[in-house]
Amino acid sequence: MTRWTHGETGGLDPERDAKPELVEVTSFDGTRVSGFLYRPDARRFPGKRPLIVSIHGGPESQARPAFGGRADYLTNELGIALFTPNVRGSSGFGKTFLGLDDGPGRREDSVKDIGAFLDRLAADPGIDAARIGETGGSYGGYMCYAVAIRYGARLRAANCVVAISNWITFLQNTQSYRRDLRRVEYGDERDPAQRAQLLAISPLTRARELKIPLFVVTGGNDPRVPPSEARQMVAAVRANGVPAWHMIAADEGHGYVKKANADYQFWTSLLFWQRYLLN
């Protein structure tokens, strides 16, 4: 075979980047789930390393081995291991797997998948189980909140980006062009039984159980997850006396795309991880 193309890495040497390791575990109900672990160079960063679990959105997206961009700074320069899981509901594993998280009754099964990964990763001799953080955006942001609540005793901090905090207010306030599609995935808040379930699993309902430092990132013009989702969660967590950083960019939508904003978000996240994960 003759290779015709090469990926663009902006002048960086891709050989320096960590090569992903496939991690497979059996979750609470026997379902097999997997993800990719990126370890720092052991010669530069010996000993047990801190870890960030980065949960994708969608929920139908898929974590694949890829050039990490800014995330490579965490591994290459700060010596932080990075794990990108594919919980149930991720694409690429068949229709049955894709539907395992559908509806409010099965939504938190994907959160429990993270618990299975934490069991496996905390037992890894190269991972510092006392220094594990997590992050995620959009639906991964909901997962970020939910994991911080359910497994907070095993985590140091959480960075949740454009995140859903209350399923009821999210479905009511997201743009109308996507509301019915989201109801198929998450549940219909107009149905009394589903509404009760959605409220019960909403991170805002259980905000008092979130005890670890939180960094919330919001787009002021987000049509998918409006900024009200962040404001109500930040207020609830701060009311409990828990540190909660909040960044809002008035000229951004569902995720920061303008370079100045994206750089500022990343630099601030580095301060957050240095304070609450690395120390």
Short mmCIF file of C-alpha atoms in Angstrom, two decimals:
data_model
loop_
_atom_site.label_atom_id
_atom_site.label_comp_id
_atom_site.label_asym_id
_atom_site.label_seq_id
_atom_site.Cartn_x
_atom_site.Cartn_y
_atom_site.Cartn_z
CA MET A 1 0.00 0.00 0.00
CA THR A 2 1.15 3.54 -0.75
CA ARG A 3 0.15 6.28 1.68
CA TRP A 4 -1.04 9.40 -0.14
CA THR A 5 -2.13 11.65 2.73
CA HIS A 6 -0.91 12.64 6.18
CA GLY A 7 -2.89 14.21 8.99
CA GLU A 8 -2.16 17.84 9.88
CA THR A 9 -0.83 18.32 13.41
CA GLY A 10 0.26 21.95 13.16
CA GLY A 11 3.98 21.19 13.19
CA LEU A 12 3.82 19.00 16.31
CA ASP A 13 5.55 15.63 16.28
CA PRO A 14 2.82 12.95 16.53
CA GLU A 15 5.41 10.41 17.66
CA ARG A 16 5.52 12.22 21.00
CA ASP A 17 1.85 11.59 21.62
CA ALA A 18 0.66 8.76 23.81
CA LYS A 19 -0.62 5.72 21.95
CA PRO A 20 -4.10 4.70 23.11
CA GLU A 21 -4.64 1.45 24.98
CA LEU A 22 -7.98 -0.33 24.62
CA VAL A 23 -9.59 -0.93 28.03
CA GLU A 24 -12.56 -3.31 28.26
CA VAL A 25 -14.61 -3.98 31.39
CA THR A 26 -17.81 -5.75 32.38
CA SER A 27 -20.38 -3.33 33.81
CA PHE A 28 -22.84 -3.93 36.65
CA ASP A 29 -25.31 -5.91 34.49
CA GLY A 30 -22.82 -7.92 32.46
CA THR A 31 -22.63 -5.47 29.54
CA ARG A 32 -19.14 -5.11 28.07
CA VAL A 33 -18.01 -1.52 27.67
CA SER A 34 -14.70 -0.11 26.50
CA GLY A 35 -12.59 2.99 26.17
CA PHE A 36 -9.12 4.28 25.39
CA LEU A 37 -6.40 5.08 27.91
CA TYR A 38 -3.60 7.51 27.04
CA ARG A 39 -0.63 7.31 29.41
CA PRO A 40 2.10 9.94 29.78
CA ASP A 41 5.67 9.05 28.88
CA ALA A 42 6.90 7.03 31.87
CA ARG A 43 10.46 8.26 31.33
CA ARG A 44 9.41 11.88 31.81
CA PHE A 45 6.65 11.20 34.33
CA PRO A 46 7.53 8.15 36.43
CA GLY A 47 5.30 6.69 39.10
CA LYS A 48 1.54 6.69 39.45
CA ARG A 49 -0.13 9.37 37.35
CA PRO A 50 -3.26 11.47 37.93
CA LEU A 51 -6.13 10.68 35.57
CA ILE A 52 -8.90 12.61 33.83
CA VAL A 53 -11.91 10.68 32.52
CA SER A 54 -13.30 12.55 29.49
CA ILE A 55 -16.87 11.52 28.59
CA HIS A 56 -18.18 12.19 25.08
CA GLY A 57 -21.56 13.71 24.28
CA GLY A 58 -24.30 12.70 21.92
CA PRO A 59 -25.04 10.37 23.65
CA GLU A 60 -24.69 8.63 20.28
CA SER A 61 -21.13 9.84 19.68
CA GLN A 62 -18.09 7.59 19.94
CA ALA A 63 -14.64 7.97 21.45
CA ARG A 64 -12.02 6.85 18.94
CA PRO A 65 -8.23 6.91 18.90
CA ALA A 66 -7.35 10.35 17.60
CA PHE A 67 -4.94 13.27 17.73
CA GLY A 68 -5.90 15.03 20.94
CA GLY A 69 -5.06 18.64 20.11
CA ARG A 70 -5.16 20.67 23.31
CA ALA A 71 -5.82 17.52 25.34
CA ASP A 72 -2.35 16.26 24.42
CA TYR A 73 -0.93 19.05 26.57
CA LEU A 74 -2.39 17.34 29.63
CA THR A 75 -0.60 14.11 28.82
CA ASN A 76 2.62 15.40 27.25
CA GLU A 77 3.33 18.40 29.49
CA LEU A 78 1.49 17.82 32.78
CA GLY A 79 1.83 14.05 33.00
CA ILE A 80 -1.91 13.44 33.34
CA ALA A 81 -3.32 10.19 31.97
CA LEU A 82 -6.51 10.55 29.91
CA PHE A 83 -9.31 8.01 29.54
CA THR A 84 -12.07 8.33 26.92
CA PRO A 85 -14.89 5.83 27.61
CA ASN A 86 -17.65 4.54 25.36
CA VAL A 87 -20.51 3.94 27.76
CA ARG A 88 -23.72 2.23 26.65
CA GLY A 89 -25.59 4.40 24.16
CA SER A 90 -22.42 5.15 22.18
CA SER A 91 -22.45 4.50 18.46
CA GLY A 92 -20.25 1.97 16.70
CA PHE A 93 -21.20 -1.08 18.76
CA GLY A 94 -24.51 -2.08 17.16
CA LYS A 95 -28.14 -1.00 17.49
CA THR A 96 -28.77 -2.95 20.69
CA PHE A 97 -25.87 -1.25 22.47
CA LEU A 98 -26.98 2.11 21.08
CA GLY A 99 -30.41 1.75 22.68
CA LEU A 100 -29.34 0.49 26.10
CA ASP A 101 -29.62 3.96 27.65
CA ASP A 102 -32.86 5.10 25.99
CA GLY A 103 -35.52 6.65 28.20
CA PRO A 104 -35.35 7.88 31.79
CA GLY A 105 -35.57 4.39 33.28
CA ARG A 106 -32.25 3.31 31.79
CA ARG A 107 -30.46 6.65 31.65
CA GLU A 108 -28.36 6.15 34.75
CA ASP A 109 -27.17 2.74 33.58
CA SER A 110 -24.61 4.63 31.50
CA VAL A 111 -23.49 6.46 34.66
CA LYS A 112 -22.95 3.08 36.34
CA ASP A 113 -20.70 2.12 33.42
CA ILE A 114 -18.31 4.82 34.60
CA GLY A 115 -18.27 3.14 38.00
CA ALA A 116 -17.05 -0.07 36.35
CA PHE A 117 -14.30 1.87 34.58
CA LEU A 118 -13.29 3.55 37.84
CA ASP A 119 -12.93 0.12 39.46
CA ARG A 120 -10.62 -0.99 36.68
CA LEU A 121 -8.59 2.22 36.44
CA ALA A 122 -8.15 2.69 40.19
CA ALA A 123 -6.58 -0.77 40.32
CA ASP A 124 -4.11 0.06 37.53
CA PRO A 125 -0.58 0.22 38.96
CA GLY A 126 0.19 3.24 36.79
CA ILE A 127 -2.80 5.32 37.95
CA ASP A 128 -3.00 7.36 41.15
CA ALA A 129 -6.46 6.41 42.47
CA ALA A 130 -6.36 9.38 44.83
CA ARG A 131 -6.10 11.86 41.94
CA ILE A 132 -8.87 11.17 39.43
CA GLY A 133 -10.92 13.96 37.82
CA GLU A 134 -13.56 13.95 35.13
CA THR A 135 -14.90 16.12 32.34
CA GLY A 136 -17.55 15.98 29.63
CA GLY A 137 -19.57 18.20 27.32
CA SER A 138 -23.25 18.42 26.33
CA TYR A 139 -24.72 15.00 27.15
CA GLY A 140 -21.25 14.22 28.47
CA GLY A 141 -21.80 17.26 30.67
CA TYR A 142 -24.88 15.62 32.17
CA MET A 143 -22.74 12.52 32.69
CA CYS A 144 -20.12 14.75 34.31
CA TYR A 145 -22.63 16.04 36.87
CA ALA A 146 -24.19 12.62 37.45
CA VAL A 147 -20.83 10.89 37.91
CA ALA A 148 -19.69 13.63 40.31
CA ILE A 149 -22.80 12.94 42.39
CA ARG A 150 -22.75 9.13 42.30
CA TYR A 151 -18.98 8.60 42.51
CA GLY A 152 -17.79 11.84 44.07
CA ALA A 153 -16.00 10.03 46.89
CA ARG A 154 -13.66 8.56 44.27
CA LEU A 155 -13.03 11.82 42.39
CA ARG A 156 -11.15 15.03 43.06
CA ALA A 157 -12.91 17.49 40.72
CA ALA A 158 -15.22 17.80 37.70
CA ASN A 159 -15.17 20.12 34.66
CA CYS A 160 -18.65 20.03 33.07
CA VAL A 161 -19.12 21.83 29.74
CA VAL A 162 -22.45 23.03 28.20
CA ALA A 163 -24.09 20.49 30.49
CA ILE A 164 -27.69 19.43 31.10
CA SER A 165 -28.56 19.88 34.80
CA ASN A 166 -32.34 19.34 34.82
CA TRP A 167 -34.05 17.16 32.22
CA ILE A 168 -37.37 18.98 32.59
CA THR A 169 -36.04 22.51 32.10
CA PHE A 170 -33.68 21.29 29.38
CA LEU A 171 -36.49 19.74 27.32
CA GLN A 172 -38.69 22.78 27.87
CA ASN A 173 -36.01 25.33 26.94
CA THR A 174 -33.99 23.66 24.21
CA GLN A 175 -34.78 24.95 20.72
CA SER A 176 -38.05 23.62 19.33
CA TYR A 177 -36.44 22.22 16.17
CA ARG A 178 -34.78 19.47 18.23
CA ARG A 179 -37.16 18.95 21.16
CA ASP A 180 -39.10 15.98 19.78
CA LEU A 181 -35.88 14.23 18.73
CA ARG A 182 -34.48 14.62 22.24
CA ARG A 183 -37.71 13.31 23.79
CA VAL A 184 -37.25 10.07 21.86
CA GLU A 185 -33.80 9.63 23.40
CA TYR A 186 -34.29 10.96 26.92
CA GLY A 187 -38.01 10.76 27.66
CA ASP A 188 -41.11 12.92 27.30
CA GLU A 189 -41.56 15.43 30.10
CA ARG A 190 -45.24 15.83 29.15
CA ASP A 191 -45.97 12.28 30.31
CA PRO A 192 -46.47 12.34 34.13
CA ALA A 193 -44.68 9.04 34.78
CA GLN A 194 -41.70 9.93 32.60
CA ARG A 195 -41.61 13.44 34.03
CA ALA A 196 -41.25 12.04 37.53
CA GLN A 197 -38.43 9.77 36.39
CA LEU A 198 -36.67 12.58 34.55
CA LEU A 199 -36.86 14.80 37.61
CA ALA A 200 -35.53 12.05 39.86
CA ILE A 201 -32.41 11.51 37.74
CA SER A 202 -31.72 15.21 37.13
CA PRO A 203 -28.40 16.35 38.66
CA LEU A 204 -30.08 19.51 39.97
CA THR A 205 -32.43 17.37 42.07
CA ARG A 206 -29.43 15.81 43.79
CA ALA A 207 -27.15 18.85 43.81
CA ARG A 208 -26.65 18.59 47.57
CA GLU A 209 -24.82 15.32 46.98
CA LEU A 210 -22.22 16.98 44.77
CA LYS A 211 -19.30 17.58 47.12
CA ILE A 212 -16.26 17.98 44.82
CA PRO A 213 -14.98 21.20 43.20
CA LEU A 214 -16.83 22.01 39.99
CA PHE A 215 -15.95 24.04 36.90
CA VAL A 216 -18.91 24.78 34.61
CA VAL A 217 -18.43 26.17 31.09
CA THR A 218 -21.36 27.79 29.27
CA GLY A 219 -22.16 29.41 25.92
CA GLY A 220 -24.32 32.50 26.23
CA ASN A 221 -26.04 31.80 22.88
CA ASP A 222 -26.35 28.02 23.22
CA PRO A 223 -29.53 26.87 21.41
CA ARG A 224 -29.20 23.26 22.57
CA VAL A 225 -28.40 23.55 26.27
CA PRO A 226 -29.34 27.11 27.28
CA PRO A 227 -27.20 28.93 29.86
CA SER A 228 -29.98 28.67 32.42
CA GLU A 229 -28.98 25.01 32.85
CA ALA A 230 -25.57 26.10 34.10
CA ARG A 231 -26.74 28.99 36.24
CA GLN A 232 -29.18 26.91 38.25
CA MET A 233 -26.62 24.18 38.90
CA VAL A 234 -23.83 26.58 39.87
CA ALA A 235 -26.17 28.39 42.27
CA ALA A 236 -27.26 25.12 43.89
CA VAL A 237 -23.71 23.84 44.33
CA ARG A 238 -22.43 27.14 45.70
CA ALA A 239 -25.31 27.18 48.17
CA ASN A 240 -23.85 23.99 49.61
CA GLY A 241 -20.49 25.65 50.15
CA VAL A 242 -18.77 23.69 47.38
CA PRO A 243 -16.33 25.55 45.08
CA ALA A 244 -18.00 26.11 41.71
CA TRP A 245 -16.21 28.04 38.97
CA HIS A 246 -18.42 29.32 36.16
CA MET A 247 -17.25 30.58 32.77
CA ILE A 248 -19.74 32.01 30.28
CA ALA A 249 -18.85 33.36 26.84
CA ALA A 250 -21.57 35.70 25.61
CA ASP A 251 -20.60 35.19 21.96
CA GLU A 252 -20.49 31.37 21.94
CA GLY A 253 -23.05 28.64 21.44
CA HIS A 254 -22.90 24.91 22.12
CA GLY A 255 -19.17 24.71 22.80
CA TYR A 256 -16.47 27.32 22.27
CA VAL A 257 -15.26 27.59 18.67
CA LYS A 258 -13.63 31.03 18.52
CA LYS A 259 -9.94 30.57 19.13
CA ALA A 260 -9.58 33.32 21.72
CA ASN A 261 -12.45 31.86 23.74
CA ALA A 262 -11.33 28.26 23.31
CA ASP A 263 -7.80 29.17 24.42
CA TYR A 264 -9.10 31.04 27.46
CA GLN A 265 -11.33 28.10 28.38
CA PHE A 266 -8.40 25.71 28.11
CA TRP A 267 -6.04 27.90 30.11
CA THR A 268 -8.64 28.26 32.85
CA SER A 269 -9.20 24.51 32.90
CA LEU A 270 -5.45 24.10 33.45
CA LEU A 271 -5.68 26.35 36.51
CA PHE A 272 -8.62 24.30 37.74
CA TRP A 273 -6.81 20.97 37.33
CA GLN A 274 -3.61 22.34 38.86
CA ARG A 275 -5.48 23.50 41.94
CA TYR A 276 -7.83 20.59 42.51
CA LEU A 277 -6.23 17.56 40.79
CA LEU A 278 -2.47 17.96 40.75
CA ASN A 279 -1.94 19.41 44.23
#
